[in-house]
Amino acid sequence: MDLQAKLSALPDQPGVYIMKDASGLVIYVGKAASLKKRVSSYFQKGERDVKTRVLVKNIDDLEYIVTDSGIEALLLESALIKKHRPKYNIRLKDDKRYPYIALTLSEEYPRVIFTRKISHNGNRYFGPYTDARAARAMVGLLNTTFKLKTCSRELPLKPGERPCLNFQMKRCSGLCVGRINRDDYMKIVEGVLGFLEGNVGPTVERLTALMQDYARSMQYEKAAELRDIIGHIRAVTVEQKVSAPVGTDQDFVDVTEHRGEGVLVLMEFRAGALLGRKVFIFENAEYSTPAAMVQAFLLEHYRGAEVPTRIVVPSLIEDRAALESHLSAQSGRRVGISTPKTQDDRGILSLIRKNIDVLIADRDAARESGDRARGLDELRAVLGLEEAPSVIECFDISNTQGTNAVASMVRFRDGAPEKSAYRRFRIRGYDAPDDPGMIHEVVARRLQHLVNEGLELPDLLVIDGGPTQLARAREARDALGVEVRIISLAKRLQSTRRARRNP
């Protein structure tokens, strides 16, 4: 059956459609309330966006799967995108490399650990975090604050076994020496879990009650330790309190497309406290829209995770009702997805957009740094250097009709201009045009200054000129006895010559 016949046979029912290219490769997966109307719309004449034009040009075959409802189509679409990774579908980048914070409830004495692996063994995982340093810092904060067990030793200790250094430094509660029993330890673990879930108030109340029990039984040292824990929790959370999402659990989401990537930021508020910022990156974002990225994210992110009662998105999403119904059934409570309703809502989304702008700038800088590193490594290979040059200084001579000669020097560090180190030299020893001699003078003056002042020598000098200029620059260098690589760039055909340290 050819493509046109398949289009004519499409049912007017909800489902998922699968588009393939001439080689049989799946290039796009979509869902529709009506397969017939949605798929046929791709092939109608009229103005179409760039994504649709490119996609339709590459469609050679299609299949479809009928579902009972729109939400089933939504879930099936997500599963098929994961399976086939189509070229024209947005998808979250694989987060297996991203770290999580785990509370090891599967252990007799649970710990808080940093991990990149999720095991379905009863442990609780929080994340993912795109900043590994932030995740490690949070683990350290929790262990320091709650004085949890951090070692992996089995308890109780064997006869003659000594407690670890953490106990000596008073960084754990001393389970191994019996300073606290398992029941009381598990109450502290409940506090850690509450803290990670954002229920800071009940956590403080439980720990306060335990502290008072210790005090009544005259276990003042234990009571004092809990007092310090409570103080640390309050100090950590007081700066995170905001007035916008008072009393409710809410998530705020926004996304921006940049250079083919979707940069999405999620801010989680639980019981009035901002738990933190999470960052997610979409691939193939140039073929999508912000609303489609947000919808795909909500479906994927809350799969098996805690769902707040309200999710605020920048604009309405196509399958909002179906997604609300799905998330409500998953969480066992009414979940609403809405656009910003108040000035506070708009303020938080504005803050998210500022975060996205900073993240985009950081990613651009990282790309640029990577490009520079690759360029320097290519330069190292071309010149036969042992290492890529970190500091490069470039010299050029200019004059006005043969008089008023000056030399300009620019400096690069790790491939980026270091403008504060740019210099201009007035030529002193020549009244008539003599480029080789002027190069000799300026290189000698520059290197002599660096040697006299004990300053950093460049790894590479680049001279504008041919073999004669290069030879005179080498003379200046050799006279000072310094080891600096020098190359020259001849204007004719931009050929490159190089001089070794021991030519």
Coordinates of C-alpha atoms in Angstrom, one line a residue:
M1 CA 0.0 0.0 0.0
D2 CA 1.5 3.4 -1.0
L3 CA 1.6 6.4 1.2
Q4 CA -1.4 8.1 -0.3
A5 CA -3.5 5.0 0.2
K6 CA -2.4 4.8 3.8
L7 CA -3.4 8.4 4.4
S8 CA -6.8 7.7 3.0
A9 CA -7.2 4.6 5.3
L10 CA -6.4 6.4 8.6
P11 CA -9.1 6.1 11.2
D12 CA -10.8 9.0 13.0
Q13 CA -9.7 7.7 16.4
P14 CA -7.0 8.6 18.9
G15 CA -3.6 7.0 18.6
V16 CA 0.1 7.3 17.7
Y17 CA 1.5 7.6 14.2
I18 CA 5.1 6.6 13.2
M19 CA 6.7 8.1 10.2
K20 CA 9.7 6.5 8.4
D21 CA 12.1 7.5 5.7
A22 CA 13.1 5.6 2.5
S23 CA 15.5 3.3 4.4
G24 CA 12.7 2.3 6.9
L25 CA 14.2 4.4 9.7
V26 CA 11.7 5.9 12.2
I27 CA 12.2 9.7 11.8
Y28 CA 9.1 11.0 13.8
V29 CA 6.6 9.7 16.3
G30 CA 3.4 11.8 17.1
K31 CA 0.1 11.4 18.9
A32 CA -3.3 12.6 17.9
A33 CA -6.9 12.7 19.2
S34 CA -7.8 11.9 15.5
L35 CA -5.2 10.1 13.5
K36 CA -7.0 11.0 10.2
K37 CA -7.2 14.7 10.8
R38 CA -3.7 15.1 12.4
V39 CA -1.6 13.1 9.9
S40 CA -3.5 14.4 6.9
S41 CA -2.7 18.0 8.0
Y42 CA 1.0 17.4 7.3
F43 CA 0.3 16.9 3.6
Q44 CA -2.2 19.7 3.0
K45 CA -1.2 22.6 0.8
G46 CA -0.5 25.9 2.4
E47 CA 2.0 27.7 4.7
R48 CA 3.9 25.2 6.9
D49 CA 6.7 25.8 9.4
V50 CA 10.3 24.7 8.7
K51 CA 10.0 21.6 10.8
T52 CA 7.0 20.3 8.9
R53 CA 8.4 21.1 5.5
V54 CA 11.7 19.2 6.3
L55 CA 9.8 16.3 7.9
V56 CA 7.3 15.8 5.0
K57 CA 10.1 15.9 2.5
N58 CA 11.7 12.9 4.2
I59 CA 8.5 10.8 4.8
D60 CA 8.4 7.6 2.7
D61 CA 6.1 5.4 4.9
L62 CA 3.9 5.6 8.0
E63 CA 2.3 3.3 10.5
Y64 CA -0.2 4.0 13.3
I65 CA -1.4 2.4 16.5
V66 CA -5.0 3.1 17.7
T67 CA -5.4 3.8 21.5
D68 CA -8.5 4.0 23.7
S69 CA -7.8 7.6 24.9
G70 CA -5.6 10.6 24.5
I71 CA -3.6 9.9 27.6
E72 CA -2.8 6.4 26.3
A73 CA -1.6 8.0 23.1
L74 CA 0.5 10.4 25.1
L75 CA 2.2 7.7 27.1
L76 CA 2.7 5.4 24.0
E77 CA 4.3 8.3 22.1
S78 CA 6.8 8.9 25.0
A79 CA 7.7 5.2 25.0
L80 CA 8.2 5.0 21.3
I81 CA 10.3 8.1 21.2
K82 CA 12.6 6.6 23.9
K83 CA 12.8 3.4 21.9
H84 CA 13.4 4.7 18.4
R85 CA 15.1 8.1 19.2
P86 CA 13.6 9.7 16.0
K87 CA 15.6 12.4 14.2
Y88 CA 12.8 15.0 14.3
N89 CA 11.4 14.4 17.9
I90 CA 12.6 16.4 20.9
R91 CA 14.0 14.3 23.7
L92 CA 15.6 14.8 27.0
K93 CA 19.3 14.1 26.9
D94 CA 20.2 10.8 28.6
D95 CA 20.4 11.6 32.3
K96 CA 22.2 8.4 33.4
R97 CA 25.4 10.5 33.9
Y98 CA 23.6 12.9 36.1
P99 CA 24.0 12.4 39.9
Y100 CA 21.3 11.8 42.5
I101 CA 21.2 12.0 46.3
A102 CA 20.1 8.7 47.7
L103 CA 18.8 7.9 51.2
T104 CA 19.7 4.2 51.6
L105 CA 16.5 3.0 53.3
S106 CA 17.4 -0.6 52.2
E107 CA 20.2 -0.6 54.8
E108 CA 19.6 -1.3 58.5
Y109 CA 21.2 2.1 59.3
P110 CA 20.4 4.4 56.3
R111 CA 22.9 6.8 55.0
V112 CA 22.8 9.8 52.6
I113 CA 25.1 9.2 49.6
F114 CA 26.0 10.7 46.2
T115 CA 25.3 8.3 43.4
R116 CA 24.9 8.1 39.6
K117 CA 23.2 4.7 39.7
I118 CA 19.5 4.0 40.6
S119 CA 18.7 0.6 42.1
H120 CA 15.1 -0.4 42.7
N121 CA 15.8 -1.8 46.2
G122 CA 13.7 0.5 48.4
N123 CA 16.2 3.4 48.5
R124 CA 14.8 7.0 47.9
Y125 CA 16.4 9.0 45.2
F126 CA 16.3 12.8 44.8
G127 CA 17.5 14.5 41.6
P128 CA 18.8 14.4 39.0
Y129 CA 21.3 17.2 39.6
T130 CA 23.1 18.7 36.6
D131 CA 25.7 20.2 39.0
A132 CA 27.6 17.4 40.6
R133 CA 29.4 19.8 43.0
A134 CA 26.0 21.0 44.3
A135 CA 24.8 17.5 44.8
R136 CA 28.0 16.6 46.7
A137 CA 27.7 19.8 48.8
M138 CA 24.1 18.9 49.7
V139 CA 25.2 15.4 50.8
G140 CA 27.9 16.9 53.0
L141 CA 25.5 19.4 54.5
L142 CA 23.0 16.7 55.3
N143 CA 25.6 14.4 56.9
T144 CA 27.0 17.3 58.9
T145 CA 23.7 18.6 60.0
F146 CA 22.0 15.4 60.9
K147 CA 25.2 13.5 62.0
L148 CA 24.3 10.4 60.0
K149 CA 26.4 7.3 59.6
T150 CA 28.7 7.9 56.7
C151 CA 30.9 4.8 56.8
S152 CA 29.9 1.5 55.2
R153 CA 31.1 -0.7 58.2
E154 CA 28.7 -3.3 59.5
L155 CA 27.3 -2.7 63.0
P156 CA 27.8 -3.5 65.8
L157 CA 31.6 -3.3 65.7
K158 CA 33.5 -6.5 66.3
P159 CA 35.4 -6.9 69.6
G160 CA 38.5 -4.7 69.6
E161 CA 37.3 -2.6 66.6
R162 CA 37.7 1.1 67.0
P163 CA 35.2 3.7 65.8
C164 CA 36.2 5.6 62.7
L165 CA 37.6 9.1 62.5
N166 CA 34.2 10.7 61.9
F167 CA 33.2 9.7 65.4
Q168 CA 36.4 11.2 66.8
M169 CA 35.7 14.4 64.9
K170 CA 32.1 14.4 66.2
R171 CA 30.7 14.2 62.7
C172 CA 28.4 11.3 63.3
S173 CA 25.9 10.3 66.1
G174 CA 28.0 7.4 67.3
L175 CA 25.9 4.4 66.4
C176 CA 28.9 2.2 66.5
V177 CA 29.6 2.9 70.2
G178 CA 25.9 2.9 71.3
R179 CA 25.5 6.6 71.8
I180 CA 22.2 6.4 70.0
N181 CA 19.9 3.4 69.5
R182 CA 18.3 2.4 66.1
D183 CA 14.8 3.7 67.0
D184 CA 16.1 7.2 67.7
Y185 CA 18.4 7.0 64.7
M186 CA 15.5 6.2 62.4
K187 CA 13.6 9.2 63.8
I188 CA 16.6 11.4 62.6
V189 CA 16.4 9.5 59.2
E190 CA 12.7 10.5 59.0
G191 CA 13.8 14.0 59.5
V192 CA 16.3 13.7 56.7
L193 CA 13.6 12.3 54.4
G194 CA 11.3 15.1 55.4
F195 CA 14.0 17.7 54.7
L196 CA 14.7 16.3 51.2
E197 CA 10.9 16.2 50.5
G198 CA 10.6 19.9 51.6
N199 CA 8.6 19.2 54.8
V200 CA 10.9 21.2 56.9
G201 CA 8.3 22.3 59.6
P202 CA 7.3 18.7 60.6
T203 CA 10.9 17.7 60.5
V204 CA 11.8 20.3 63.1
E205 CA 8.8 19.5 65.2
R206 CA 9.8 15.8 65.3
L207 CA 13.4 16.5 66.2
T208 CA 12.3 19.0 68.8
A209 CA 10.1 16.4 70.5
L210 CA 13.0 14.0 70.5
M211 CA 15.3 16.6 72.0
Q212 CA 12.8 17.3 74.8
D213 CA 12.5 13.6 75.5
Y214 CA 16.3 13.4 75.9
A215 CA 16.3 16.5 78.1
R216 CA 13.5 15.0 80.4
S217 CA 15.5 11.9 80.8
M218 CA 18.6 14.0 81.6
Q219 CA 20.5 12.9 78.5
Y220 CA 21.7 16.4 78.0
E221 CA 24.6 15.7 75.6
K222 CA 22.2 14.0 73.2
A223 CA 19.7 16.8 73.6
A224 CA 22.4 19.3 72.9
E225 CA 23.3 17.5 69.6
L226 CA 19.7 17.6 68.5
R227 CA 19.5 21.3 69.4
D228 CA 22.5 21.9 67.1
I229 CA 20.9 19.9 64.3
I230 CA 17.6 21.9 64.6
G231 CA 19.6 25.1 64.6
H232 CA 21.5 24.1 61.4
I233 CA 18.2 23.2 59.6
R234 CA 16.7 26.5 60.5
A235 CA 19.8 28.4 59.3
V236 CA 19.8 26.5 56.0
T237 CA 16.1 27.0 55.3
V238 CA 15.5 30.5 56.4
E239 CA 17.1 32.0 53.3
Q240 CA 15.2 29.7 51.0
K241 CA 11.8 30.8 52.2
V242 CA 9.9 32.9 49.7
S243 CA 6.5 34.5 50.0
A244 CA 5.1 33.5 46.6
P245 CA 4.0 29.8 47.0
V246 CA 2.7 30.1 50.5
G247 CA 1.6 26.7 52.0
T248 CA 1.4 24.7 48.8
D249 CA 3.6 22.4 46.8
Q250 CA 4.2 24.0 43.4
D251 CA 6.6 23.5 40.5
F252 CA 7.5 26.3 38.0
V253 CA 8.8 25.4 34.6
D254 CA 10.1 27.4 31.6
V255 CA 12.2 26.5 28.6
T256 CA 14.1 28.3 25.8
E257 CA 15.5 27.0 22.5
H258 CA 19.1 27.9 21.7
R259 CA 21.4 26.4 19.1
G260 CA 19.2 23.4 18.6
E261 CA 19.0 22.6 22.3
G262 CA 16.1 23.2 24.7
V263 CA 17.3 24.6 28.1
L264 CA 14.6 23.9 30.7
V265 CA 14.7 25.0 34.3
L266 CA 12.4 23.6 37.0
M267 CA 12.1 25.3 40.4
E268 CA 10.5 23.2 43.1
F269 CA 8.6 24.7 46.1
R270 CA 7.4 22.6 48.9
A271 CA 5.5 24.0 51.9
G272 CA 6.7 27.5 51.0
A273 CA 10.4 26.6 50.7
L274 CA 12.4 26.7 47.5
L275 CA 14.1 23.3 47.4
G276 CA 16.3 24.2 44.5
R277 CA 16.8 24.6 40.7
K278 CA 17.0 21.7 38.3
V279 CA 18.2 22.0 34.7
F280 CA 17.3 19.7 31.8
I281 CA 18.5 19.8 28.2
F282 CA 16.5 18.7 25.2
E283 CA 18.0 17.6 21.9
N284 CA 16.4 18.4 18.5
A285 CA 14.7 21.5 20.0
E286 CA 14.9 23.3 16.7
Y287 CA 12.1 21.0 15.4
S288 CA 9.8 21.7 18.4
T289 CA 8.1 24.5 20.3
P290 CA 8.4 25.6 24.0
A291 CA 4.9 24.2 24.8
A292 CA 5.7 20.8 23.3
M293 CA 9.0 20.6 25.2
V294 CA 7.2 21.5 28.5
Q295 CA 4.6 18.9 27.9
A296 CA 7.1 16.2 27.1
F297 CA 9.1 17.1 30.2
L298 CA 6.1 16.9 32.5
L299 CA 5.2 13.5 31.3
E300 CA 8.7 12.2 31.6
H301 CA 9.9 13.9 34.8
Y302 CA 6.9 13.0 37.0
R303 CA 7.0 9.3 35.9
G304 CA 7.2 7.6 39.3
A305 CA 8.2 10.8 41.1
E306 CA 6.5 13.1 43.6
V307 CA 3.9 15.3 41.9
P308 CA 3.0 18.7 43.4
T309 CA -0.6 19.9 43.5
R310 CA 0.2 22.7 41.1
I311 CA 2.5 23.1 38.1
V312 CA 3.0 26.6 36.6
V313 CA 4.0 26.7 32.9
P314 CA 4.6 29.8 30.7
S315 CA 1.9 29.0 28.2
L316 CA -1.0 26.5 27.8
I317 CA 0.0 23.0 26.6
E318 CA -2.0 21.0 24.0
D319 CA -2.9 18.0 26.1
R320 CA -3.3 19.8 29.4
A321 CA -6.6 18.1 30.5
A322 CA -5.3 14.6 29.7
L323 CA -2.0 15.3 31.4
E324 CA -3.7 16.7 34.5
S325 CA -5.9 13.6 34.7
H326 CA -2.9 11.3 34.3
L327 CA -0.8 13.1 37.0
S328 CA -3.8 13.3 39.4
A329 CA -4.3 9.5 39.1
Q330 CA -0.6 8.9 39.6
S331 CA -0.3 11.1 42.7
G332 CA -3.7 10.3 44.2
R333 CA -4.7 14.0 44.5
R334 CA -5.9 16.8 42.2
V335 CA -3.0 18.2 40.1
G336 CA -3.5 21.4 38.2
I337 CA -1.4 22.7 35.3
S338 CA -1.8 26.4 34.8
T339 CA -0.2 29.6 33.4
P340 CA 0.9 32.3 35.9
K341 CA -2.1 33.8 37.7
T342 CA -0.5 36.2 40.1
Q343 CA 2.3 38.8 40.2
D344 CA 4.2 36.3 42.3
D345 CA 3.8 33.6 39.7
R346 CA 5.1 35.9 37.0
G347 CA 8.0 36.9 39.2
I348 CA 9.1 33.3 39.7
L349 CA 8.9 32.6 36.0
S350 CA 10.9 35.8 35.3
L351 CA 13.6 34.5 37.7
I352 CA 13.6 31.2 35.9
R353 CA 14.2 33.0 32.6
K354 CA 17.1 34.9 34.1
N355 CA 18.6 31.5 35.2
I356 CA 18.1 30.2 31.6
D357 CA 19.9 33.2 30.2
V358 CA 22.8 32.6 32.5
L359 CA 22.9 28.9 31.7
I360 CA 22.8 29.6 27.9
A361 CA 25.7 32.0 28.3
D362 CA 27.7 29.4 30.3
R363 CA 27.0 26.7 27.7
D364 CA 28.1 29.1 24.9
A365 CA 31.3 29.8 26.9
A366 CA 32.0 26.1 27.4
R367 CA 31.5 25.5 23.6
E368 CA 33.8 28.4 22.8
S369 CA 36.4 27.1 25.2
G370 CA 36.1 23.6 23.7
D371 CA 36.5 25.1 20.2
R372 CA 39.6 27.0 21.3
A373 CA 41.1 23.9 22.9
R374 CA 40.6 21.9 19.7
G375 CA 42.2 24.8 17.7
L376 CA 45.2 24.9 20.0
D377 CA 45.7 21.2 19.8
E378 CA 45.5 21.3 16.0
L379 CA 48.2 24.1 16.1
R380 CA 50.3 21.9 18.4
A381 CA 50.1 19.0 15.9
V382 CA 50.9 21.3 12.8
L383 CA 54.0 22.8 14.5
G384 CA 55.2 19.6 16.1
L385 CA 55.0 20.9 19.6
E386 CA 55.0 18.7 22.7
E387 CA 52.2 20.6 24.3
A388 CA 49.6 23.1 23.0
P389 CA 50.8 26.7 23.4
S390 CA 49.0 28.4 26.3
V391 CA 50.4 31.9 25.8
I392 CA 50.8 33.3 22.3
E393 CA 52.2 36.7 21.4
C394 CA 51.8 38.1 17.8
F395 CA 53.9 41.0 16.3
D396 CA 53.3 43.2 13.3
I397 CA 55.1 46.3 12.0
S398 CA 53.3 49.3 10.5
N399 CA 54.4 52.7 9.3
T400 CA 53.1 55.8 7.5
Q401 CA 54.8 56.1 4.1
G402 CA 58.0 54.7 5.5
T403 CA 58.1 56.8 8.6
N404 CA 56.7 56.8 12.1
A405 CA 57.1 53.1 12.4
V406 CA 55.4 51.3 15.3
A407 CA 55.0 47.6 16.3
S408 CA 51.8 46.2 17.6
M409 CA 51.6 43.1 19.9
V410 CA 48.5 41.1 20.8
R411 CA 48.5 38.3 23.3
F412 CA 46.3 35.2 23.6
R413 CA 45.9 33.0 26.6
D414 CA 44.4 29.6 26.0
G415 CA 43.1 30.8 22.7
A416 CA 41.3 33.8 24.0
P417 CA 42.4 37.4 23.5
E418 CA 44.1 38.9 26.7
K419 CA 43.5 42.5 25.8
S420 CA 45.0 43.9 29.0
A421 CA 48.4 42.6 27.8
Y422 CA 48.2 44.2 24.3
R423 CA 51.2 46.5 23.7
R424 CA 52.4 49.1 21.1
F425 CA 56.1 49.8 20.6
R426 CA 57.6 52.9 19.0
I427 CA 60.5 51.8 16.8
R428 CA 63.7 53.6 18.0
G429 CA 66.6 52.2 15.9
Y430 CA 65.4 52.7 12.4
D431 CA 64.4 55.9 10.4
A432 CA 64.0 54.1 7.1
P433 CA 61.8 51.1 6.3
D434 CA 63.5 47.9 7.5
D435 CA 60.9 45.3 8.6
P436 CA 63.4 42.5 9.6
G437 CA 65.5 45.0 11.6
M438 CA 62.4 46.3 13.3
I439 CA 61.2 42.8 14.2
H440 CA 64.6 42.1 15.7
E441 CA 64.3 45.3 17.8
V442 CA 60.8 44.7 19.1
V443 CA 61.3 41.0 19.9
A444 CA 64.5 41.8 21.7
R445 CA 62.8 44.6 23.7
R446 CA 59.8 42.5 24.6
L447 CA 61.8 39.4 25.7
Q448 CA 64.4 41.5 27.6
H449 CA 61.6 43.2 29.5
L450 CA 60.0 39.9 30.5
V451 CA 63.3 38.4 31.6
N452 CA 64.3 41.5 33.6
E453 CA 61.0 41.7 35.4
G454 CA 60.8 37.9 35.9
L455 CA 57.5 37.8 34.0
E456 CA 55.9 34.9 32.2
L457 CA 57.4 34.1 28.8
P458 CA 55.1 33.2 25.9
D459 CA 55.0 29.7 24.7
L460 CA 54.9 30.9 21.1
L461 CA 55.8 34.1 19.2
V462 CA 54.1 34.7 15.8
I463 CA 55.9 37.1 13.5
D464 CA 54.3 38.8 10.5
G465 CA 56.8 38.2 7.7
G466 CA 58.9 35.8 5.8
P467 CA 62.2 33.9 6.3
T468 CA 64.2 37.1 6.8
Q469 CA 62.0 38.4 9.6
L470 CA 61.9 35.0 11.2
A471 CA 65.7 34.8 11.2
R472 CA 66.1 38.2 12.8
A473 CA 63.5 37.3 15.5
R474 CA 65.4 34.1 16.2
E475 CA 68.6 36.2 16.6
A476 CA 67.0 38.4 19.2
R477 CA 65.7 35.3 21.1
D478 CA 69.0 33.5 21.0
A479 CA 71.0 36.5 22.2
L480 CA 68.9 36.4 25.4
G481 CA 69.3 32.6 25.8
V482 CA 65.6 32.1 26.3
E483 CA 63.5 29.1 25.0
V484 CA 60.6 30.4 23.1
R485 CA 59.1 29.0 19.9
I486 CA 58.8 31.4 17.0
I487 CA 56.9 31.1 13.7
S488 CA 56.4 33.5 10.9
L489 CA 53.4 34.0 8.6
A490 CA 54.3 35.1 5.1
K491 CA 51.7 37.2 3.4
R492 CA 52.1 35.4 0.1
L493 CA 49.8 32.3 0.3
Q494 CA 49.9 32.7 4.1
S495 CA 52.6 30.0 4.3
T496 CA 53.8 29.1 7.7
R497 CA 57.4 28.7 8.8
R498 CA 58.6 27.6 12.2
A499 CA 61.9 27.8 14.2
R500 CA 62.8 25.2 16.7
R501 CA 64.5 25.9 20.0
N502 CA 67.7 24.2 18.7
P503 CA 67.6 24.8 14.9

